[in-house]
C-alpha positions as semicolon CSV with decimal commas, in nm:
position;residue;x (nm);y (nm);z (nm)
1;M;1,175;2,540;0,718
2;R;1,185;2,435;0,351
3;P;0,873;2,283;0,190
4;G;1,033;1,949;0,151
5;A;1,145;1,953;0,528
6;R;0,764;2,033;0,616
7;Q;0,626;1,759;0,429
8;A;0,887;1,541;0,525
9;M;0,759;1,628;0,881
10;A;0,369;1,563;0,749
11;H;0,419;1,191;0,675
12;Q;0,619;1,071;0,950
13;G;0,472;0,815;1,091
14;H;0,204;0,738;0,826
15;Y;0,196;0,411;0,688
16;A;0,408;0,366;0,374
17;G;0,215;0,337;0,059
18;A;0,282;0,112;-0,251
19;L;0,477;0,270;-0,465
20;S;0,715;0,374;-0,174
21;R;0,763;0,000;-0,081
22;L;0,778;-0,123;-0,461
23;L;1,054;0,117;-0,508
24;A;1,260;0,029;-0,200
25;Y;1,201;-0,352;-0,300
26;A;1,354;-0,284;-0,640
27;A;1,633;-0,061;-0,467
28;D;1,698;-0,383;-0,255
29;L;1,690;-0,629;-0,551
30;G;1,948;-0,390;-0,730
31;I;2,186;-0,414;-0,449
32;I;2,148;-0,831;-0,382
33;S;2,168;-0,861;-0,769
34;V;2,483;-0,655;-0,769
35;V;2,644;-0,772;-0,509
36;Y;2,599;-1,138;-0,559
37;A;2,712;-1,128;-0,958
38;A;3,043;-0,965;-0,799
39;A;3,064;-1,242;-0,535
40;I;2,983;-1,548;-0,812
41;A;3,229;-1,309;-1,073
42;I;3,537;-1,317;-0,832
43;I;3,445;-1,689;-0,709
44;Q;3,474;-1,801;-1,059
45;F;3,749;-1,592;-1,121
46;A;3,942;-1,784;-0,780
47;I;3,853;-2,086;-0,900
48;N;3,943;-2,068;-1,253
49;T;4,291;-1,859;-1,122
50;A;4,429;-2,086;-0,838
51;T;4,285;-2,430;-0,989
52;P;4,394;-2,637;-1,274
53;W;3,980;-2,646;-1,322
54;N;3,820;-2,409;-1,571
55;V;3,464;-2,342;-1,360
56;E;3,173;-2,134;-1,560
57;L;2,886;-2,035;-1,317
58;K;2,590;-1,943;-1,504
59;N;2,238;-1,834;-1,370
60;G;2,046;-2,139;-1,460
61;Y;2,254;-2,374;-1,201
62;V;2,039;-2,442;-0,907
63;I;2,349;-2,434;-0,640
64;V;2,381;-2,038;-0,802
65;I;1,969;-1,974;-0,792
66;I;1,968;-2,131;-0,411
67;G;2,267;-1,916;-0,333
68;Q;2,100;-1,612;-0,446
69;L;1,787;-1,727;-0,239
70;A;1,985;-1,756;0,092
71;W;2,195;-1,443;0,053
72;S;1,896;-1,262;-0,027
73;A;1,746;-1,411;0,290
74;V;2,049;-1,305;0,511
75;Y;2,028;-0,982;0,350
76;F;1,661;-0,925;0,455
77;G;1,703;-1,049;0,747
78;S;2,003;-0,902;0,891
79;S;1,898;-0,545;0,817
80;W;1,554;-0,628;0,931
81;V;1,702;-0,732;1,244
82;V;1,927;-0,477;1,351
83;Y;1,796;-0,186;1,210
84;A;1,426;-0,250;1,112
85;R;1,516;-0,152;0,760
86;S;1,664;-0,263;0,432
87;P;1,892;-0,068;0,217
88;G;1,635;-0,024;0,008
89;M;1,390;0,131;0,260
90;S;1,631;0,379;0,417
91;L;1,673;0,541;0,084
92;L;1,310;0,580;0,045
93;G;1,243;0,706;0,424
94;L;1,072;0,386;0,552
95;R;1,107;0,178;0,852
96;I;0,926;-0,157;0,992
97;V;0,783;-0,099;1,282
98;R;0,532;-0,346;1,506
99;S;0,195;-0,310;1,422
100;N;0,094;-0,184;1,736
101;G;0,334;0,120;1,651
102;S;0,613;-0,015;1,899
103;T;0,973;-0,035;1,804
104;L;1,059;-0,382;1,543
105;D;1,206;-0,644;1,776
106;P;1,395;-0,960;1,652
107;R;1,156;-1,225;1,690
108;H;0,879;-1,016;1,495
109;A;1,161;-0,949;1,254
110;I;1,259;-1,312;1,199
111;I;0,880;-1,391;1,158
112;R;0,856;-1,147;0,873
113;L;1,135;-1,294;0,717
114;I;0,990;-1,646;0,685
115;A;0,664;-1,563;0,605
116;F;0,829;-1,254;0,313
117;P;0,790;-1,542;0,042
118;L;0,413;-1,611;0,129
119;G;0,326;-1,286;-0,110
120;F;0,500;-1,469;-0,371
121;L;0,376;-1,815;-0,329
122;T;0,013;-1,630;-0,337
123;L;0,069;-1,550;-0,706
124;G;0,092;-1,183;-0,556
125;I;-0,236;-1,189;-0,370
126;G;-0,052;-1,152;-0,049
127;F;0,021;-0,849;-0,157
128;L;-0,291;-0,665;-0,244
129;G;-0,346;-0,574;0,137
130;I;-0,069;-0,295;0,057
131;I;-0,270;-0,199;-0,205
132;F;-0,619;-0,173;-0,063
133;G;-0,562;-0,231;0,292
134;R;-0,618;0,100;0,534
135;A;-0,277;0,041;0,696
136;H;-0,120;-0,066;0,367
137;R;-0,035;-0,406;0,512
138;A;0,100;-0,732;0,302
139;I;0,033;-1,102;0,426
140;Y;0,363;-1,144;0,556
141;D;0,321;-0,779;0,787
142;R;0,009;-0,930;0,909
143;I;0,170;-1,267;1,023
144;A;0,434;-1,103;1,180
145;E;0,206;-0,825;1,347
146;T;0,438;-0,535;1,155
147;A;0,363;-0,219;0,949
148;A;0,588;-0,025;0,728
149;I;0,609;0,377;0,802
150;Y;0,751;0,639;0,652
151;D;1,060;0,739;0,899
152;W;1,229;1,053;0,726
153;D;1,495;1,236;0,930
154;A;1,295;1,541;1,003
155;E;1,643;1,707;1,086
156;A;1,784;1,629;0,776
157;A;1,521;1,729;0,587
């Protein structure tokens, strides 16, 4: 067995650390931004080409910002409900489970999605549990009774 496979199996099921969660979130933000920017560009091109109007969509418009927040909610919500992980979490080998270790159900995934903004609205204080807590749980994890764990595919490793 390769050393990487041993290390992956050793961490499987352990609480995900702050750096892993941050990198997964950064990857998700990159995906969200690229897909949304492409969609806005396509919509703008279609309107400018197919109509007599010349539309200039920029990031400063409130409707564009609301659209990006809505797209982010759909992105995270659908991936958490269906797969118990976002694409960024998949890249880093993370998965969301219930705090008791059971599989994440749609109800708790939705609660986590609704509570997710609290990490930001508390000016970052809601994320301190990820850094200092034994279970590395943010405020939204505590509210939704969830935890992020390492879930590498040991066979693939």
